[in-house]
mmCIF file of C-alpha atoms and ligand atoms in Angstrom:
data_model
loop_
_atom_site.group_PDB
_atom_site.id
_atom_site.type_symbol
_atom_site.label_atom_id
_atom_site.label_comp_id
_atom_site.label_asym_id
_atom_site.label_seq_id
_atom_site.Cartn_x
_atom_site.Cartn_y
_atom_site.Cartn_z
ATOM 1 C CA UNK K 1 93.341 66.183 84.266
ATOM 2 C CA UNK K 2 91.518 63.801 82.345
ATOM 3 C CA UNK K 3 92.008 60.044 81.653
ATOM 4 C CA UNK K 4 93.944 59.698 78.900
ATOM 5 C CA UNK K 5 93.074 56.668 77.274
ATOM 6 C CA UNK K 6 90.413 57.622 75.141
ATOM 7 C CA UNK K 7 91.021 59.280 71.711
ATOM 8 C CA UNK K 8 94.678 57.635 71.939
ATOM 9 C CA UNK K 9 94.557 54.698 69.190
ATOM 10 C CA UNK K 10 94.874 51.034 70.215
ATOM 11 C CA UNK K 11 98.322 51.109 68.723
ATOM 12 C CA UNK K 12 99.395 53.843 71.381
ATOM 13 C CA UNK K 13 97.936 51.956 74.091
ATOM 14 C CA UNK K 14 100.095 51.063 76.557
ATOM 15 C CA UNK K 15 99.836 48.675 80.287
ATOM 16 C CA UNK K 16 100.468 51.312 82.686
ATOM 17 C CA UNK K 17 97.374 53.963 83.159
ATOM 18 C CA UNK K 18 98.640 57.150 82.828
ATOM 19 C CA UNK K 19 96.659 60.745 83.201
ATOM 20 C CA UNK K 20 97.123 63.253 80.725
ATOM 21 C CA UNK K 21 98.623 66.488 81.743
ATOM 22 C CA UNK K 22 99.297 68.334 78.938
ATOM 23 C CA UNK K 23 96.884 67.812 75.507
ATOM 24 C CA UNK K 24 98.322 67.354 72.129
ATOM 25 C CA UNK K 25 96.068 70.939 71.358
ATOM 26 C CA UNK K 26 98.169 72.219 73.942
ATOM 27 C CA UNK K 27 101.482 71.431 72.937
ATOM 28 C CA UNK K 28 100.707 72.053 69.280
ATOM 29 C CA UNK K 29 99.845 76.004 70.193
ATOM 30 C CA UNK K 30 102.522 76.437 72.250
ATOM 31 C CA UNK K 31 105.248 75.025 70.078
ATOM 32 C CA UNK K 32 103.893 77.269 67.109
ATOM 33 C CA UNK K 33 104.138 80.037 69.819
ATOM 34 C CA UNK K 34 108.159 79.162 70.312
ATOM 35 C CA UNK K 35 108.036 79.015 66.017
ATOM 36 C CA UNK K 36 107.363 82.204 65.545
ATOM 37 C CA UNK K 37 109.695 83.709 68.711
ATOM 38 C CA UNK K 38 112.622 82.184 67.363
ATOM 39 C CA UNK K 39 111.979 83.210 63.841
ATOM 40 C CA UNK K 40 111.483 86.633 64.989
ATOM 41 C CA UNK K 41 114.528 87.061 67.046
ATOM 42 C CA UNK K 42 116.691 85.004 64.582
ATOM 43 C CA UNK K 43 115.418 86.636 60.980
ATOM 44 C CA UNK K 44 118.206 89.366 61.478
ATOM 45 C CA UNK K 45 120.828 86.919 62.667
ATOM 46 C CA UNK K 46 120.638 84.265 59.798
ATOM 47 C CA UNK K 47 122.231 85.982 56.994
ATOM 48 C CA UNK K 48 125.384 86.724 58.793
ATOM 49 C CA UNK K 49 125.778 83.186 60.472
ATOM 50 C CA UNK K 50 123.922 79.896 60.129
ATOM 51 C CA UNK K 51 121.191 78.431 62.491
ATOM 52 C CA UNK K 52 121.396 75.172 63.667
ATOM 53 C CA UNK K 53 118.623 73.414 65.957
ATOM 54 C CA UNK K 54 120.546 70.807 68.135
ATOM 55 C CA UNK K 55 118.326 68.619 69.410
ATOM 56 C CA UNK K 56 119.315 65.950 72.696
ATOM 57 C CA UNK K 57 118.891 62.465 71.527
ATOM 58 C CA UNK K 58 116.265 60.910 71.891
ATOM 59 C CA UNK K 59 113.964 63.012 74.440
ATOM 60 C CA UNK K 60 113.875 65.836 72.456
ATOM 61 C CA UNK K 61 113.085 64.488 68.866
ATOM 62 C CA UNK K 62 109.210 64.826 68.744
ATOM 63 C CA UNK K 63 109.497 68.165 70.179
ATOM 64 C CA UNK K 64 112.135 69.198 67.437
ATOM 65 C CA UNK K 65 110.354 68.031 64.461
ATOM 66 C CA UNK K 66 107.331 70.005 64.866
ATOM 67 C CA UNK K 67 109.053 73.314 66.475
ATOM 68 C CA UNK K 68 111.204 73.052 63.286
ATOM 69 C CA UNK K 69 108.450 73.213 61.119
ATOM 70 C CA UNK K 70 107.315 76.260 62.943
ATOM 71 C CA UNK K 71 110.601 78.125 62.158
ATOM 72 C CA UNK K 72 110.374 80.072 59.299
ATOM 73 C CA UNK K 73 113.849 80.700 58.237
ATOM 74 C CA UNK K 74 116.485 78.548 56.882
ATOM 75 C CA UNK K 75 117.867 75.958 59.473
ATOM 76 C CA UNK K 76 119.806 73.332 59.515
ATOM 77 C CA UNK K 77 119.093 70.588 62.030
ATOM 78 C CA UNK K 78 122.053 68.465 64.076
ATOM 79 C CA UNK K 79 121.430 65.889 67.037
ATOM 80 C CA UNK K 80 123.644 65.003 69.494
ATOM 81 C CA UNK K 81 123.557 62.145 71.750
ATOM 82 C CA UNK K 82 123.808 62.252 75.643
ATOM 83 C CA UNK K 83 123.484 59.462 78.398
ATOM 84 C CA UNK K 84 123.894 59.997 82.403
ATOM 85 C CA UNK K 85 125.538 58.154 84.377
ATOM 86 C CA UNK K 86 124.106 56.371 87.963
ATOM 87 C CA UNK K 87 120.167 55.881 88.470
ATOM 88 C CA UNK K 88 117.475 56.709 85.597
ATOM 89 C CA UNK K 89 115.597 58.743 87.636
ATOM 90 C CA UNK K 90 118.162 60.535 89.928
ATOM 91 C CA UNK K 91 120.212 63.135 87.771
ATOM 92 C CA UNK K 92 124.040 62.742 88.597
ATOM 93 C CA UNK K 93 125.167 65.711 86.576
ATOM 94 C CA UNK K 94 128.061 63.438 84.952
ATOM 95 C CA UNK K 95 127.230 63.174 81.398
ATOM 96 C CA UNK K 96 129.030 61.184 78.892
ATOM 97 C CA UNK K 97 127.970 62.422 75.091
ATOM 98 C CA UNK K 98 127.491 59.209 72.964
ATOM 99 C CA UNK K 99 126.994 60.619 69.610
ATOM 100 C CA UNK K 100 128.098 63.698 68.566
ATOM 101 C CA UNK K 101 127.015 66.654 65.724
ATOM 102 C CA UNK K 102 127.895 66.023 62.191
ATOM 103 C CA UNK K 103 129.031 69.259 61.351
ATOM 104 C CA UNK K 104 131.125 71.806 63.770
ATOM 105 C CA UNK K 105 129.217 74.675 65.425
ATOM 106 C CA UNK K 106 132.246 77.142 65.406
ATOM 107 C CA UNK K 107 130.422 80.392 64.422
ATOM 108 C CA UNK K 108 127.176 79.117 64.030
ATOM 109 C CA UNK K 109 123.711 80.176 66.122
ATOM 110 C CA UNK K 110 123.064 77.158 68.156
ATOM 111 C CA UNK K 111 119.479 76.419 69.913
ATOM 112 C CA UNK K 112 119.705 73.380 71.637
ATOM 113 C CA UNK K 113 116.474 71.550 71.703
ATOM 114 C CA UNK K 114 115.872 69.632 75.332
ATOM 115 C CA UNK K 115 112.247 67.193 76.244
ATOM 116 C CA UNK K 116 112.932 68.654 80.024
ATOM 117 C CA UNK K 117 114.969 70.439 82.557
ATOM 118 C CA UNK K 118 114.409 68.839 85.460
ATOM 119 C CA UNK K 119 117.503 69.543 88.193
ATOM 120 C CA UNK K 120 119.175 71.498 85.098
ATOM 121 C CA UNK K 121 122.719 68.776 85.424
ATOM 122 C CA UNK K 122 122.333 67.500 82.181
ATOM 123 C CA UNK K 123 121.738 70.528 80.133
ATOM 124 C CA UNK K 124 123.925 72.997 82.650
ATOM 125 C CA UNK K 125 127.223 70.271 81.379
ATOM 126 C CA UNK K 126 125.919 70.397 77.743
ATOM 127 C CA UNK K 127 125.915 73.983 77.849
ATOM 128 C CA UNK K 128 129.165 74.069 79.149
ATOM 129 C CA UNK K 129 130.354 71.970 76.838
ATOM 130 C CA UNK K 130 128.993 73.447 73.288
ATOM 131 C CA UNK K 131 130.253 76.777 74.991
ATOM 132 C CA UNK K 132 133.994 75.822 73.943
ATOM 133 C CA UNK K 133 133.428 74.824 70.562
ATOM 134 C CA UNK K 134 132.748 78.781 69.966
ATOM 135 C CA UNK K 135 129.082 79.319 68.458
ATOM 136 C CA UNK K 136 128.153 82.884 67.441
ATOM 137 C CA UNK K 137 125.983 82.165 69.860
ATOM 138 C CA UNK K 138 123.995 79.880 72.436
ATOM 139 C CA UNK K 139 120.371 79.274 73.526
ATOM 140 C CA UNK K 140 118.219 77.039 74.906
ATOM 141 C CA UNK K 141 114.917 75.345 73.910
ATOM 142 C CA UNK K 142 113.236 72.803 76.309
ATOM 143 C CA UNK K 143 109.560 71.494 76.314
ATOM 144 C CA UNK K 144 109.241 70.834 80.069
ATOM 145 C CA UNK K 145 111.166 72.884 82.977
ATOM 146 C CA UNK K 146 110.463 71.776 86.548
ATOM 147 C CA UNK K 147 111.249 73.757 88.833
ATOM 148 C CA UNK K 148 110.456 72.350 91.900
ATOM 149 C CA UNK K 149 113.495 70.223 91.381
ATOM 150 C CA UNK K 150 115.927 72.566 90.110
ATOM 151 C CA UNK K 151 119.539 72.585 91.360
ATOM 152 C CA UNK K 152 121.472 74.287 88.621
ATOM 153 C CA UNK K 153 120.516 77.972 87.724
ATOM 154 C CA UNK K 154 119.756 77.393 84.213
ATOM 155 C CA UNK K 155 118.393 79.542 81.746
ATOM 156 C CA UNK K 156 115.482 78.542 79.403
ATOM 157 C CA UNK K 157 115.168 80.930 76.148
ATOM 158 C CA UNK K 158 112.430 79.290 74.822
ATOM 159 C CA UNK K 159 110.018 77.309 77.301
ATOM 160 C CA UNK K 160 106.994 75.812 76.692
ATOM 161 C CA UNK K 161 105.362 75.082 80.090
ATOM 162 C CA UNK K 162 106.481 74.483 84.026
ATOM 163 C CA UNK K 163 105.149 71.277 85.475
ATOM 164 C CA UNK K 164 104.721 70.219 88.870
ATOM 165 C CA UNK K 165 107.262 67.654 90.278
ATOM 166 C CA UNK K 166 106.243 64.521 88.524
ATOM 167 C CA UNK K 167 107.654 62.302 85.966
ATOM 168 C CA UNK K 168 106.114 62.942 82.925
ATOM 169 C CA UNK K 169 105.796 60.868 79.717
ATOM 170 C CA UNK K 170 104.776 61.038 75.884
ATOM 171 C CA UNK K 171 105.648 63.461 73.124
ATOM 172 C CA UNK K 172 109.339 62.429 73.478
ATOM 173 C CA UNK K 173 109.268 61.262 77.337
ATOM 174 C CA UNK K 174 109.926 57.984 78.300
ATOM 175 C CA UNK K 175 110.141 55.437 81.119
ATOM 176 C CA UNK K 176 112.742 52.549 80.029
ATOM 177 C CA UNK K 177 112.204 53.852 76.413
ATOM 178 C CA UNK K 178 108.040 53.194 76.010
ATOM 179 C CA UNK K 179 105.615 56.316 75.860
ATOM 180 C CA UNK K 180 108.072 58.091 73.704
ATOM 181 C CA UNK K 181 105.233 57.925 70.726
ATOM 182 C CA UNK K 182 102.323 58.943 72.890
ATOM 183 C CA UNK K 183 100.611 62.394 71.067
ATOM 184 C CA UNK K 184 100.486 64.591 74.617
ATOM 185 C CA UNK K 185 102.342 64.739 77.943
ATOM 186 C CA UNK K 186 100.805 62.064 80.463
ATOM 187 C CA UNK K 187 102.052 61.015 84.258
ATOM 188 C CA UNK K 188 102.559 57.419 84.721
ATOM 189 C CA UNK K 189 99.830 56.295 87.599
ATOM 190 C CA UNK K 190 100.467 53.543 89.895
ATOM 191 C CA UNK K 191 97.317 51.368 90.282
HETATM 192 P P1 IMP H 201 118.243 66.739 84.680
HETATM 193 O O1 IMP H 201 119.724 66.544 84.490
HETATM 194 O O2 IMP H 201 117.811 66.365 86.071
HETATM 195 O O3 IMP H 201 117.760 68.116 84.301
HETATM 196 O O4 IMP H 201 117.524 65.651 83.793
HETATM 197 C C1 IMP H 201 117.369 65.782 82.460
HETATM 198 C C2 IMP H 201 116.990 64.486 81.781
HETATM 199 O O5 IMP H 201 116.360 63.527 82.665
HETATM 200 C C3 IMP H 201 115.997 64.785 80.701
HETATM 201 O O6 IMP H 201 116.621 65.166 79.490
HETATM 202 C C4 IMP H 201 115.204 63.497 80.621
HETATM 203 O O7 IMP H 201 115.873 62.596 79.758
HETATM 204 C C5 IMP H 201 115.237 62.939 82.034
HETATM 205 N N1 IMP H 201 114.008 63.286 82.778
HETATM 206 C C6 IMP H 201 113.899 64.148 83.799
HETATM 207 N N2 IMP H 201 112.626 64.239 84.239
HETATM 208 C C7 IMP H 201 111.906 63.421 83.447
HETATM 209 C C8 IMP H 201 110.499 63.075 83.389
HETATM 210 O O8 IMP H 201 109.642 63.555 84.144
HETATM 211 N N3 IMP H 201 110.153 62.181 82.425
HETATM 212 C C9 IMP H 201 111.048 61.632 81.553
HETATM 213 N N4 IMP H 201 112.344 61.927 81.573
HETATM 214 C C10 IMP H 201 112.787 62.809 82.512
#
């Protein structure tokens, strides 16, 4: 770990210190690794049924733009809006959806595109829920998985790295909706 204020532009600065835990090198190799796995396993799929990248509002949207530019294959992309009920930081499992996709997924390859799993509620309902609207079929992108904290047996198709149990921030992640724009993945450190 190194601190992670310097190379971050005074723009990007924000009050709280925060480490970094994951370097914007990092995440850019790994996210061209998930690229080119999902254009490999989907280049057979995509002229029978379309590919849609579903990203979860808002976590997720840093995450999708550049994984999307690592797909080589014709994609569309759809978002779809998600908030949890009870406290920020305690996952309740009960998950209203907010916004919903433009078009209908009925027969189409869906890869949902998740910042984190953390105890798997939110995405394990969201599966379950995209499940009835009949895609051709369903997987599951996420940055982040911790495991540590996992209470639904989820699985991730395309991960990019486990993390230890802390809360984590930047490249999507927020706290009360800051850190969202930071470039890599930092933990929040209390003075
Ligand atoms: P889960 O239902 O416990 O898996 O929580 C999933 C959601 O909680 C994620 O999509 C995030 O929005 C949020 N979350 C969980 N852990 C973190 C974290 O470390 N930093 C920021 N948000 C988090």
């Amino acid at each position: 770990m190194s601190t992670s204020t310097a190379g971050v532009p005074a723009w990007n600065r924000h009050p709280e210190p925060f480490e970094e835990l994951i370097s914007s090198q990092a995440i850019a190799a790994r996210v061209a690794e998930l690229g080119a796995a999902i254009t490999a396993d989907y280049a057979s799929l995509i002229d029978k049924a379309d590919v849609v990248l579903l990203g979860v509002l808002k976590g997720s949207v840093i995450f999708m733009a550049d994984l999307a530019r690592h797909i080589a294959l014709p994609i569309s992309l759809d978002f779809i809006g998600i908030s949890s009920y009870g406290d920020a930081t305690v996952s309740s499992g009960v998950v209203q959806i907010t916004q919903d996709v433009s078009r209908p997924l009925e027969g189409k390859h869906v890869i949902v595109v998740e910042d984190i799993v953390d105890t798997g509620h939110t995405v394990h309902y969201l599966l379950q829920n995209l499940a009835t609207r009949r895609p051709a079929s369903l997987k599951l992108a996420s940055l982040l998985h911790k495991p540590e904290r996992s209470e639904r047996d989820v699985a991730i198709d395309y991960l990019g790295f486990t993390i230890p149990n802390k809360f984590v921030v930047g490249y999507g992640l927020d706290i009360a909706q800051r850190y969202r724009n930071l470039p890599f993945i930092g933990v929040v450190t209390t003075p």
